[in-house]
Short mmCIF file of C-alpha atoms in Angstrom, two decimals:
data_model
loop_
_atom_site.label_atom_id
_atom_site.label_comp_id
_atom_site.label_asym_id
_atom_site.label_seq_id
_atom_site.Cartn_x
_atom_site.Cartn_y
_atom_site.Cartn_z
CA UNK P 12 0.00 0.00 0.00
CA UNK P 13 1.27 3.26 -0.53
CA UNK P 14 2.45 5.11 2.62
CA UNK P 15 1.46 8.31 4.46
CA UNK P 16 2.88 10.76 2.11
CA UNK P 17 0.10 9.71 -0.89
CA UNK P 18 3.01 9.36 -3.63
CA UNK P 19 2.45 11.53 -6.83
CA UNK P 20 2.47 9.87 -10.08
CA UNK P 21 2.12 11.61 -13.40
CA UNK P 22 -0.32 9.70 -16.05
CA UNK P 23 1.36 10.86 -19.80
CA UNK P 24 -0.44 10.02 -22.43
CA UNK P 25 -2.52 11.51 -25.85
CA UNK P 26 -5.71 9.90 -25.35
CA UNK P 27 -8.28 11.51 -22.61
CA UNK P 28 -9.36 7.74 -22.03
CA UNK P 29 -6.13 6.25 -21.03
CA UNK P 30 -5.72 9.16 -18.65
CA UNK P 31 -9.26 9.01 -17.23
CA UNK P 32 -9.37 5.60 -16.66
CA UNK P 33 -5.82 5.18 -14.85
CA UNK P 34 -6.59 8.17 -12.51
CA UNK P 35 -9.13 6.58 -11.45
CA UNK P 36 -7.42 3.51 -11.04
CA UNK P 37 -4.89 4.73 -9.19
CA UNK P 38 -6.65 7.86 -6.82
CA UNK P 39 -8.79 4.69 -5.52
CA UNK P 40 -5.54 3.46 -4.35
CA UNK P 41 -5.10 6.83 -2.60
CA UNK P 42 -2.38 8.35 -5.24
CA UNK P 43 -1.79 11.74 -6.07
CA UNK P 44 -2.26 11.99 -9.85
CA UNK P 45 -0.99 14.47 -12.41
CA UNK P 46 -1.58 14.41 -15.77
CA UNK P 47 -0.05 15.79 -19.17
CA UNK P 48 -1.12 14.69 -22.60
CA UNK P 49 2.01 15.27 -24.27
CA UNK P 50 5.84 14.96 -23.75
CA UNK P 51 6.78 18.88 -23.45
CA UNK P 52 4.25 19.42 -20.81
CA UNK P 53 4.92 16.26 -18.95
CA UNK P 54 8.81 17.46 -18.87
CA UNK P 55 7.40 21.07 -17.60
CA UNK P 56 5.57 19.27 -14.67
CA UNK P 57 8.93 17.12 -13.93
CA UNK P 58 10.86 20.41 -13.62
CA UNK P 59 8.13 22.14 -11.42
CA UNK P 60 6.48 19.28 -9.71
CA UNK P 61 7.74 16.60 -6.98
CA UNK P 62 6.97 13.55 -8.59
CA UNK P 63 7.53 9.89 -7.20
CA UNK P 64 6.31 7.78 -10.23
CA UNK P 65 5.46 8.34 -14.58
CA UNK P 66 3.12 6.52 -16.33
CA UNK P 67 4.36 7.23 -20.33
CA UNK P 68 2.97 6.55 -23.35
CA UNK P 69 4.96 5.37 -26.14
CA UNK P 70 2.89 6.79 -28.99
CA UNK P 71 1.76 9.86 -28.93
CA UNK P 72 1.47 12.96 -31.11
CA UNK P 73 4.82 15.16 -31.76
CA UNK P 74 7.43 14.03 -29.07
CA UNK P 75 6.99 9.82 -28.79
CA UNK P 76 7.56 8.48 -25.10
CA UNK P 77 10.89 7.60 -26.05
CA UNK P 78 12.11 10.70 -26.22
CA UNK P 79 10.19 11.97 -23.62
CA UNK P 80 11.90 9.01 -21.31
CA UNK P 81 15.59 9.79 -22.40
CA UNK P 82 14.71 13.69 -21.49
CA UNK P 83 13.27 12.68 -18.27
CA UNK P 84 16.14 10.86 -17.25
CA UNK P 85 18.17 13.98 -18.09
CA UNK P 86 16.24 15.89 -15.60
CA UNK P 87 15.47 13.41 -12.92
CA UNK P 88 17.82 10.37 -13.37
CA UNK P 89 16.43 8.57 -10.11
CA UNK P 90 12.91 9.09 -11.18
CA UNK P 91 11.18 5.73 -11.84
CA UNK P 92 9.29 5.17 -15.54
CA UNK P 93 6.72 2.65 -16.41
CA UNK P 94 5.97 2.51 -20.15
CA UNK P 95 2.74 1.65 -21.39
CA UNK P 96 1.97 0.75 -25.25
CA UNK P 97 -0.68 -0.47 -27.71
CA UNK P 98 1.82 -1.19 -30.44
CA UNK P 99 4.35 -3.37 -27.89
CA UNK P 100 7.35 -5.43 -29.18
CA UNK P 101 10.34 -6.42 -27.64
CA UNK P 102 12.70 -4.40 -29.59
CA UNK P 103 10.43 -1.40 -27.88
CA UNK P 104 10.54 -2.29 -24.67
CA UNK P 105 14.56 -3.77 -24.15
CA UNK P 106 15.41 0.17 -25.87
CA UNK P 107 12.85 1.60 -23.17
CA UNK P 108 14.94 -0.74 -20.17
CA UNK P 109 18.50 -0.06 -21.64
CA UNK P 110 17.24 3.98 -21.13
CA UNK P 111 16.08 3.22 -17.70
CA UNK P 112 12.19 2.93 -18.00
CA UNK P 113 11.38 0.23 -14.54
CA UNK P 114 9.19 -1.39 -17.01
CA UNK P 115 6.98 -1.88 -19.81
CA UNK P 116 2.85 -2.68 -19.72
CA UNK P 117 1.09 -3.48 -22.55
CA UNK P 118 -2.33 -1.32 -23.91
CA UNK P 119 -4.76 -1.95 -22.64
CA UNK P 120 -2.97 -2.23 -18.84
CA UNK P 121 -3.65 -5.61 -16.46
CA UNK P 122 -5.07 -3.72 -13.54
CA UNK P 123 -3.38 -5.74 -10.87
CA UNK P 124 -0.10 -6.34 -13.21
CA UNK P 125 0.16 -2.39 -13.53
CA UNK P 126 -1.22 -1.74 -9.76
CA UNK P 127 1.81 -4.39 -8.60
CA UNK P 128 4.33 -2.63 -10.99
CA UNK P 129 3.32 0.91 -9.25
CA UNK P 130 3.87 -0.32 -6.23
CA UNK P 131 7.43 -2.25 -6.72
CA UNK P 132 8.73 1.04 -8.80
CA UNK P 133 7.52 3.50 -5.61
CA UNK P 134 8.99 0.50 -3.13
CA UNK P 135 12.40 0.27 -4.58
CA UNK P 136 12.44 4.00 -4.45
CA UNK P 137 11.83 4.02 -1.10
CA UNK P 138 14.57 1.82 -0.55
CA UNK P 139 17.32 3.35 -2.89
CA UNK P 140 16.37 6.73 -0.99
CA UNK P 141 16.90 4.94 2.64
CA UNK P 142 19.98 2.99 1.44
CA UNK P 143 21.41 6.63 0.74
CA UNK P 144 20.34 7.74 4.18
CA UNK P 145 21.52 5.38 6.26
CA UNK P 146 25.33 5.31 3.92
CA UNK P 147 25.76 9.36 4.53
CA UNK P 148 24.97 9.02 8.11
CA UNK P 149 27.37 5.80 8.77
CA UNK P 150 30.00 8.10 5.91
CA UNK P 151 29.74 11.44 8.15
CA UNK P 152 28.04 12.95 5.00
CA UNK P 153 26.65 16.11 5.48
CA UNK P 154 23.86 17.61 3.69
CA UNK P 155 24.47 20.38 1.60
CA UNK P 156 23.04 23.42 3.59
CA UNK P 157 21.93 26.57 1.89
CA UNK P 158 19.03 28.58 -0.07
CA UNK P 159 21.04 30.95 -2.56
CA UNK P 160 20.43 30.11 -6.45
CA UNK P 161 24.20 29.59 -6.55
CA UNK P 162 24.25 26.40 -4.42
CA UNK P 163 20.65 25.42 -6.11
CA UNK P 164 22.30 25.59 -9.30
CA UNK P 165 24.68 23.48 -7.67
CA UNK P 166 22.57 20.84 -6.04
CA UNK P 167 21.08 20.55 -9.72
CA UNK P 168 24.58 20.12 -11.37
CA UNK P 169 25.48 16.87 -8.97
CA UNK P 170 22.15 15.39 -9.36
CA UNK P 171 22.71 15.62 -13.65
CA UNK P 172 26.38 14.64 -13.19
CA UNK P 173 26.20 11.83 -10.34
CA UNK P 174 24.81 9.27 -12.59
CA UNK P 175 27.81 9.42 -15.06
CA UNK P 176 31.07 8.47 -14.82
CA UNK P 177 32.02 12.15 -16.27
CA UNK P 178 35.31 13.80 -14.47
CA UNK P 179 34.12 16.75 -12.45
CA UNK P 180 36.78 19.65 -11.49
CA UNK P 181 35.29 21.27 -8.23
CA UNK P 182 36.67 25.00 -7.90
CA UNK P 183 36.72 27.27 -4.91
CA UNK P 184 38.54 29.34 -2.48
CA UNK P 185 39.47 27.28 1.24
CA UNK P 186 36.70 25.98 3.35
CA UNK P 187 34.02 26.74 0.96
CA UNK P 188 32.93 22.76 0.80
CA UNK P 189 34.57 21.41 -2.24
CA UNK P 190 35.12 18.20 -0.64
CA UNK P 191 31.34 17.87 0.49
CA UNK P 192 30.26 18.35 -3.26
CA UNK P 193 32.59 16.03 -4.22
CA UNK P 194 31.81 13.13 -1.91
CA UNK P 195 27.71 14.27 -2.64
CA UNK P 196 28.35 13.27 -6.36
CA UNK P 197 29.66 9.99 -5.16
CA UNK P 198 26.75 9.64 -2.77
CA UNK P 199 24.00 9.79 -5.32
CA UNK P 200 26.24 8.13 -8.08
CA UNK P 201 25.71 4.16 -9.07
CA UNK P 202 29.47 3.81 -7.35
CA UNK P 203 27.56 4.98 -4.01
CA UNK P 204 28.44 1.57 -2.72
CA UNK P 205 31.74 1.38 -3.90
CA UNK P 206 34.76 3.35 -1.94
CA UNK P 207 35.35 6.88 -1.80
CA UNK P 208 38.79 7.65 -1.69
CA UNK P 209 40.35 10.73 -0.77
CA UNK P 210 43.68 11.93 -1.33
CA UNK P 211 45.15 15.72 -0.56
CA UNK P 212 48.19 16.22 -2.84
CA UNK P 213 49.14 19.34 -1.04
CA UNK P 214 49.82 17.33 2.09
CA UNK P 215 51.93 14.53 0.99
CA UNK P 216 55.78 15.29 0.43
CA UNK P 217 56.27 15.00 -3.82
CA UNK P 218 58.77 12.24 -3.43
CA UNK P 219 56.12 9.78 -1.81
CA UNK P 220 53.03 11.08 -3.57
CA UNK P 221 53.57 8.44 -6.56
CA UNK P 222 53.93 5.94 -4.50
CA UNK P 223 50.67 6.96 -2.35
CA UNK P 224 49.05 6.88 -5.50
CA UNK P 225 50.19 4.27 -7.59
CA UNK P 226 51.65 1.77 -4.74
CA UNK P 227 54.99 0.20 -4.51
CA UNK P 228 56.33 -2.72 -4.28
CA UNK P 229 58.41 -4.47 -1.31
CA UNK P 230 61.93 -3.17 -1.79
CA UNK P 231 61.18 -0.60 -4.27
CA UNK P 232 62.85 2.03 -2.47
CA UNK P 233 64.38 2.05 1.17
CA UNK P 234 62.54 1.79 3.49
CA UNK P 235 59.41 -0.19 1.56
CA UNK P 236 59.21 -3.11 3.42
CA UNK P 237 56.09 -4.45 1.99
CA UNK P 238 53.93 -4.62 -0.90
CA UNK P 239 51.61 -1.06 -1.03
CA UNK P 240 47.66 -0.89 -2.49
CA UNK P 241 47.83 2.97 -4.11
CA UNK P 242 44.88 5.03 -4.20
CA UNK P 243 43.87 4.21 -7.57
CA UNK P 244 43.91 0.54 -6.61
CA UNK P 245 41.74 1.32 -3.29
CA UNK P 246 38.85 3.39 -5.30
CA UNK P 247 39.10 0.30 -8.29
CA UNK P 248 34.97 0.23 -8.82
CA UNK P 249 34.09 3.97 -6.62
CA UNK P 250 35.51 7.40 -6.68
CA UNK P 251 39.00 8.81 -6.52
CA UNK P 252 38.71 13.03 -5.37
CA UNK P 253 42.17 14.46 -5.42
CA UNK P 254 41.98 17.64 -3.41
CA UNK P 255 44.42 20.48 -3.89
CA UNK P 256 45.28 18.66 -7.36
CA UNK P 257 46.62 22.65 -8.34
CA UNK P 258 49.92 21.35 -5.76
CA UNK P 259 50.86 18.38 -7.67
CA UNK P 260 54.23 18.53 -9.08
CA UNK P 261 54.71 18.33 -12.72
CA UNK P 262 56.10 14.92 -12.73
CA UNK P 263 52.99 13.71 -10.98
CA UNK P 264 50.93 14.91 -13.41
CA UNK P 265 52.16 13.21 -16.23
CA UNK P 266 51.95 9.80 -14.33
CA UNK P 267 48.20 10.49 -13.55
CA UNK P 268 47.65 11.78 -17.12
CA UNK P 269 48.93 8.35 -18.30
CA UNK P 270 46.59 6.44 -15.73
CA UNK P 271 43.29 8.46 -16.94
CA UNK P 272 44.37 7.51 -20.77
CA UNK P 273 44.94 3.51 -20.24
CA UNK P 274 42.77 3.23 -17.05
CA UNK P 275 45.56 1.27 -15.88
CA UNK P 276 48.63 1.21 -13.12
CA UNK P 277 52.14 0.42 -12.46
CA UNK P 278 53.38 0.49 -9.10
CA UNK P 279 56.78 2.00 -8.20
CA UNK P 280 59.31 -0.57 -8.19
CA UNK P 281 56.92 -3.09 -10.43
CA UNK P 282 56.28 -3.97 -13.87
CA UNK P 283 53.26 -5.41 -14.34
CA UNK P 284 49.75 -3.32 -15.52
CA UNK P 285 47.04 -3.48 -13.15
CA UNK P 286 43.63 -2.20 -14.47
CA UNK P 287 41.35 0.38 -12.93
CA UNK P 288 37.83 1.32 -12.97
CA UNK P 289 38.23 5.05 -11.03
CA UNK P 290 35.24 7.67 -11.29
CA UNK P 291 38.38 10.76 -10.81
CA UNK P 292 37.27 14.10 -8.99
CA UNK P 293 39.00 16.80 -8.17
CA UNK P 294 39.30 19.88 -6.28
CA UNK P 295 41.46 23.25 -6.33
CA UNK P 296 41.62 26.89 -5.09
CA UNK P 297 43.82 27.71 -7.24
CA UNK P 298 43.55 29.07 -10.87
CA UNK P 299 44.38 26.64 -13.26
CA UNK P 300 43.89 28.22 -16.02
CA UNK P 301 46.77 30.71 -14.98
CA UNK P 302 49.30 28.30 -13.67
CA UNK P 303 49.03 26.32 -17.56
CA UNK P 304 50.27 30.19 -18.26
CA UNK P 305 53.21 30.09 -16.05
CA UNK P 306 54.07 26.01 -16.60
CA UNK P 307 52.75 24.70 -13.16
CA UNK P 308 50.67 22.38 -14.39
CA UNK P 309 49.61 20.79 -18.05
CA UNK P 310 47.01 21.78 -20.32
CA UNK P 311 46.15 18.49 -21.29
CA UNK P 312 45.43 17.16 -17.78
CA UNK P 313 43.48 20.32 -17.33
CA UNK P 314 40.88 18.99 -20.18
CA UNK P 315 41.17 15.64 -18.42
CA UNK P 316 40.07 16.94 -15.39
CA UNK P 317 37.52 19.82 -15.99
CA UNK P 318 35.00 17.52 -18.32
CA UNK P 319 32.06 19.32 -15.85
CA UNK P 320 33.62 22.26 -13.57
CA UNK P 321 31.39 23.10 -10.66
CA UNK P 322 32.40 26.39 -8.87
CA UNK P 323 32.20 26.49 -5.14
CA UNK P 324 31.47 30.64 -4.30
CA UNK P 325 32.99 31.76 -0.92
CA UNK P 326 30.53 33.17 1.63
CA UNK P 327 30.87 36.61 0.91
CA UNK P 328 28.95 36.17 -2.08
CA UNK P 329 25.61 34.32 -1.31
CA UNK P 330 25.37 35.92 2.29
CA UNK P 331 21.77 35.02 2.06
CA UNK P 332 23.26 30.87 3.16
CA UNK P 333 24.64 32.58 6.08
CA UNK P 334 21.95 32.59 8.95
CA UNK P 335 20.55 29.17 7.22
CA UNK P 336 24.02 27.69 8.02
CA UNK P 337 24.41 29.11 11.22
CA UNK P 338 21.57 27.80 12.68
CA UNK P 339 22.16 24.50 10.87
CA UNK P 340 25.70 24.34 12.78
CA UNK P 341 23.85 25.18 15.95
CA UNK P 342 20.97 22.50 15.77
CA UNK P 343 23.90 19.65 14.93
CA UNK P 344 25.52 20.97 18.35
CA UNK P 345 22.45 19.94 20.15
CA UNK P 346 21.96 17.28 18.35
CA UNK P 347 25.73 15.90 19.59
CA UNK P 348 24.82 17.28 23.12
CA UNK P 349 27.76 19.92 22.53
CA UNK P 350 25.16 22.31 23.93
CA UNK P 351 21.37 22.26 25.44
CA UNK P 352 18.62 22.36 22.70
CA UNK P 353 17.37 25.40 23.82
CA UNK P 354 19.68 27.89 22.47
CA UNK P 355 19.50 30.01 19.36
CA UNK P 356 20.54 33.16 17.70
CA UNK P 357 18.53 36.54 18.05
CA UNK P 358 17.82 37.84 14.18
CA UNK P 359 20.21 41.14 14.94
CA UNK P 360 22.37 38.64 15.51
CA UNK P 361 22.06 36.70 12.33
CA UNK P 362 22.49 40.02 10.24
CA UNK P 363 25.45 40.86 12.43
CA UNK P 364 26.47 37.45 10.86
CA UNK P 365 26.05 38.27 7.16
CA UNK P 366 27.63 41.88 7.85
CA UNK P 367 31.07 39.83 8.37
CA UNK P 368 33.70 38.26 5.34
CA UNK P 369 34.28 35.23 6.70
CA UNK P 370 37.82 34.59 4.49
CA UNK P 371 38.06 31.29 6.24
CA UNK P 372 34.18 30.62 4.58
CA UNK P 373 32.11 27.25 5.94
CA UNK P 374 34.95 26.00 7.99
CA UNK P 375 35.16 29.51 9.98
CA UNK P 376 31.24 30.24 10.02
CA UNK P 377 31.22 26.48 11.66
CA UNK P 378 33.92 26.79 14.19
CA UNK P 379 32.46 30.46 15.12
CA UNK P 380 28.96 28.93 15.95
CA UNK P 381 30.57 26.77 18.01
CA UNK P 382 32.65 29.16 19.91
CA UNK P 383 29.39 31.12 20.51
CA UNK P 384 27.19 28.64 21.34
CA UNK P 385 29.59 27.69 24.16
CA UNK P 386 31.07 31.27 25.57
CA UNK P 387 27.54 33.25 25.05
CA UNK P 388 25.73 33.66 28.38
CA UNK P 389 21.75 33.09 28.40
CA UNK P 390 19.32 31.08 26.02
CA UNK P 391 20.22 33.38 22.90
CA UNK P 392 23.00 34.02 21.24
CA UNK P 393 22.98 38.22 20.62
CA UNK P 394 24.38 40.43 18.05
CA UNK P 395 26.97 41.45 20.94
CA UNK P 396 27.72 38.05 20.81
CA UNK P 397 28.87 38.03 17.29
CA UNK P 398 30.82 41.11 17.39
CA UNK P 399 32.55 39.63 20.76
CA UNK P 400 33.73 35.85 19.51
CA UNK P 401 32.70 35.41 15.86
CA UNK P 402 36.21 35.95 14.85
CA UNK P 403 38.32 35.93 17.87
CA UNK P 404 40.71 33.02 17.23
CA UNK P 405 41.40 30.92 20.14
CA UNK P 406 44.61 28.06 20.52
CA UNK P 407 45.40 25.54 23.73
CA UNK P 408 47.16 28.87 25.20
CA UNK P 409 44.89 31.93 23.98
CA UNK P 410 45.55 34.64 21.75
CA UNK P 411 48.73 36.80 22.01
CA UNK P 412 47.03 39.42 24.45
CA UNK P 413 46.53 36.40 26.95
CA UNK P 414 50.10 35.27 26.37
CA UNK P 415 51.57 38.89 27.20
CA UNK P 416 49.40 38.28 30.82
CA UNK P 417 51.46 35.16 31.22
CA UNK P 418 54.41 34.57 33.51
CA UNK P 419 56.79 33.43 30.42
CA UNK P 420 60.43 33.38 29.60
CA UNK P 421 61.17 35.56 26.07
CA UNK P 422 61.52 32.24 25.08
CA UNK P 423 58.86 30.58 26.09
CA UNK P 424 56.82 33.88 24.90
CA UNK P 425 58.56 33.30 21.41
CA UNK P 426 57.36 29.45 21.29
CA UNK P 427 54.04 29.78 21.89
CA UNK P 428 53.33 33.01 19.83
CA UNK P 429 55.08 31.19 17.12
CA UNK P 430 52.62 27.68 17.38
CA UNK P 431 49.35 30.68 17.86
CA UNK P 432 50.57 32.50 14.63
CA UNK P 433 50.91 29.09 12.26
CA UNK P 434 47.87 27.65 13.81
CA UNK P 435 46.20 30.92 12.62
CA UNK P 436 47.53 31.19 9.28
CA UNK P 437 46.83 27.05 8.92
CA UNK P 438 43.31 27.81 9.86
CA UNK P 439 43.23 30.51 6.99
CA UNK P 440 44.32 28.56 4.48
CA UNK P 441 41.99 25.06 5.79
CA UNK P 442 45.26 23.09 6.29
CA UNK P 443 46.42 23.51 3.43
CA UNK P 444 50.96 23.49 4.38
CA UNK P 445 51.72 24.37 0.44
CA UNK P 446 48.99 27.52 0.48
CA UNK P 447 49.97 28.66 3.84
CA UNK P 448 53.85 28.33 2.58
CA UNK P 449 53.38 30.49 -0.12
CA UNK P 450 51.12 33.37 2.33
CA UNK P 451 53.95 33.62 4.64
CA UNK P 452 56.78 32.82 2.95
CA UNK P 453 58.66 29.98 3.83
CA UNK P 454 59.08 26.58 3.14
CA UNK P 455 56.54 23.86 3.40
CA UNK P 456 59.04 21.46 5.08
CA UNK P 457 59.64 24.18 7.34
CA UNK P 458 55.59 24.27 8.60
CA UNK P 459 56.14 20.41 8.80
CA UNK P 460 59.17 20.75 11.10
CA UNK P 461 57.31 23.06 13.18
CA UNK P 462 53.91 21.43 12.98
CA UNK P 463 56.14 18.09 14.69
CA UNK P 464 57.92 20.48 17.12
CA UNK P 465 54.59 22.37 18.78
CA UNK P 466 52.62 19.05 18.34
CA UNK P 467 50.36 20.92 15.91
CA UNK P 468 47.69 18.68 14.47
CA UNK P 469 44.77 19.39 12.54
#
């Protein structure tokens, strides 16, 4: 039976008969029915309308259910199709399946064969929609949080681009939530089961990045004392997302290129080809377009890579997310038992919010809430609030005014300002050692030398 919600299906067809008869049919039942006697206004109602289930004619007047189907599948590629003919053959109906039609009734339509095929199309669904549910919760996968028409037109692009094994190039400044789109196309993507492996080629050292992608073999190198599974081998069958792919050194380019031409591997130190079935993402804040300019990284991986590019905007331009996402970070706080349900944020408050830039974007706006939710006196969390901890930054030992109050050696005073300062400018640049080398100036072995000394972790 169908459940609470009274499912909507949408009855396409030419003839005023067909449609009459299998509303009836199916409001009886206790469905919601739409209809549409032709393909372009059954693809309007798609667009416009939530829709569980399509009943489609194969012949009708000017666009034939075909069409309609592979159109419809464009639009809504989880959206179940049953198609229904007078003129059936078997050559019809395996084109209809191989498009993705759940199956195919014959004119005029069995009641309880088309009743039973209603119910197993809205049941497995149901099911596909759970399965999801249940994976992003046990994966730590957010939902994507926001009302501005640039993240719509985002939410739109993954679910057209999910289904496909299309490489998607995911651009953006720090902490804006590339890796969140990217592990949202794997989530409603046929590899959903499969692995999703990340990799951030900014963090690993360029002399072991081949090997963390490819794998080695046992005495390829000193210090490889056993066989290693690369990343490519590990996401065989699901996703690969290299983050920060900008940082990757020339060299490693040119292996990767080679991997995304043959679809196959060689691990360092071996000789023999391994295949690989890898849906590749990838993710960048920097401009790739200019670094082809100045020979940091090559054109031809660049077209590899950017088959669909989805651009991630920074805060500062859809301030209308900010108060959604605020009080989104403040209800998961609750949620965790972080803080008592009861709390919330005043509205001067939230436009005290979208008054601020937030360079550090989701990752700052998150951390912020949190630092509010906790320090603010009282039930609500007021615009005073904001302007008195939104952007203080905060490390095990306070900020340098704290420090100065402190009973500390010049040394000592040295030390500590020095762990506050790269903690800082590692939170600026969300982790990222190579972009927070280049801001300040020194080496990136350097930050990992003093990320080891001051026991700085992320």
């Amino acid at each position: 039976m169908p459940g609470k919600s009274n499912p909507t299906i949408l009855v396409t067809d030419d003839e005023k008969s067909i449609r009459n008869s299998l509303r009836e049919i199916l409001e009886f039942e206790n469905y919601t029915v739409l209809e549409a006697e032709g393909g372009e206004n059954a693809l309007r109602q798609v667009q416009s309308n939530t829709v569980d289930l399509m009943i489609l004619d194969i012949k009708m007047k000017g666009m034939d259910g075909i069409e309609v189907l592979e159109k419809v599948k464009d639009i809504k590629p989880g959206l179940p199709v049953i198609m229904i003919s007078g003129h059936g053959t078997i050559k019809i109906a395996v084109e209809a399946t191989k498009i993705g039609a759940f199956d195919f009734i014959e004119k005029p339509p069995d009641l309880n064969r088309l009743l039973i095929s209603v119910r197993n199309a809205l049941s497995r669904n149901e099911l596909i929609e759970e399965n999801r549910r249940i994976r992003t919760e046990l994966n730590n996968v957010t939902e994507m949080v926001g009302q501005s028409a640039a993240i719509s037109r985002i939410k739109k692009t993954i679910e057209k681009v999910a289904p496909s094994t299309s490489r998607v190039l995911i651009t953006g400044e720090n902490g804006t939530g590339k890796e969140l789109v990217a592990r949202w196309i794997h989530e409603k993507s046929p590899r959903a089961s499969k692995s999703f492996v990340d990799v951030n080629c900014a963090a690993i050292p360029t002399d072991l990045l081949e090997s963390e992608l490819f794998g080695h073999e046992k005495g390829a190198f000193t210090g490889a004392s056993e066989q290693r599974i690369g990343k490519f081998e590990q996401a065989s069958g699901g996703t690969l997302f290299l983050d920060e792919i900008g940082d990757m050194s020339l060299d490693a380019q040119s292996k990767v290129l080679r991997v995304l031409q043959e679809n196959q591997v060689t691990r360092v130190g071996g000789s023999k080809r391994i295949d690989v079935d890898v849906r590749l993402l990838s993710a960048t804040n920097r401009d790739l377009e200019k670094e082809i300019r100045e020979n940091r990284f090559r054109e031809d991986l660049f077209h590899r890579i950017n088959v669909i590019p989805i651009h991630v905007p920074p805060l500062r331009e859809r301030k209308e997310d900010i108060p959604v996402l605020a009080k989104w970070f403040l209800s998961r706080l609750s949620q965790k038992d972080i803080i008592y349900a009861g709390k919330s944020f005043s509205n001067d408050a939230l436009d005290e919010m979208k008054e601020l830039s937030w360079p550090g974007n989701i990752r700052q706006l998150q951390n912020a809430v949190e630092r509010m939710a906790l320090l603010s006196d009282g039930d609500e969390i007021t615009r005073d609030d904001v302007i008195r901890l939104a952007t203080m930054t905060g490390s095990d030992n306070g900020g340098l005014d704290e420090l100065l109050e402190q009973s500390l050696t010049f040394q000592e005073y040295k030390e500590k300002a020095e762990r506050y300062y790269l903690i800082k400018k590692l939170e600026d640049h969300d982790w990222n050692v190579s972009a927070t080398a280049d801001a300040i100036d020194i080496q990136r072995s350097h930050i990992y030398n003093k990320m080891k000394k001051y026991d700085i972790e992320r």
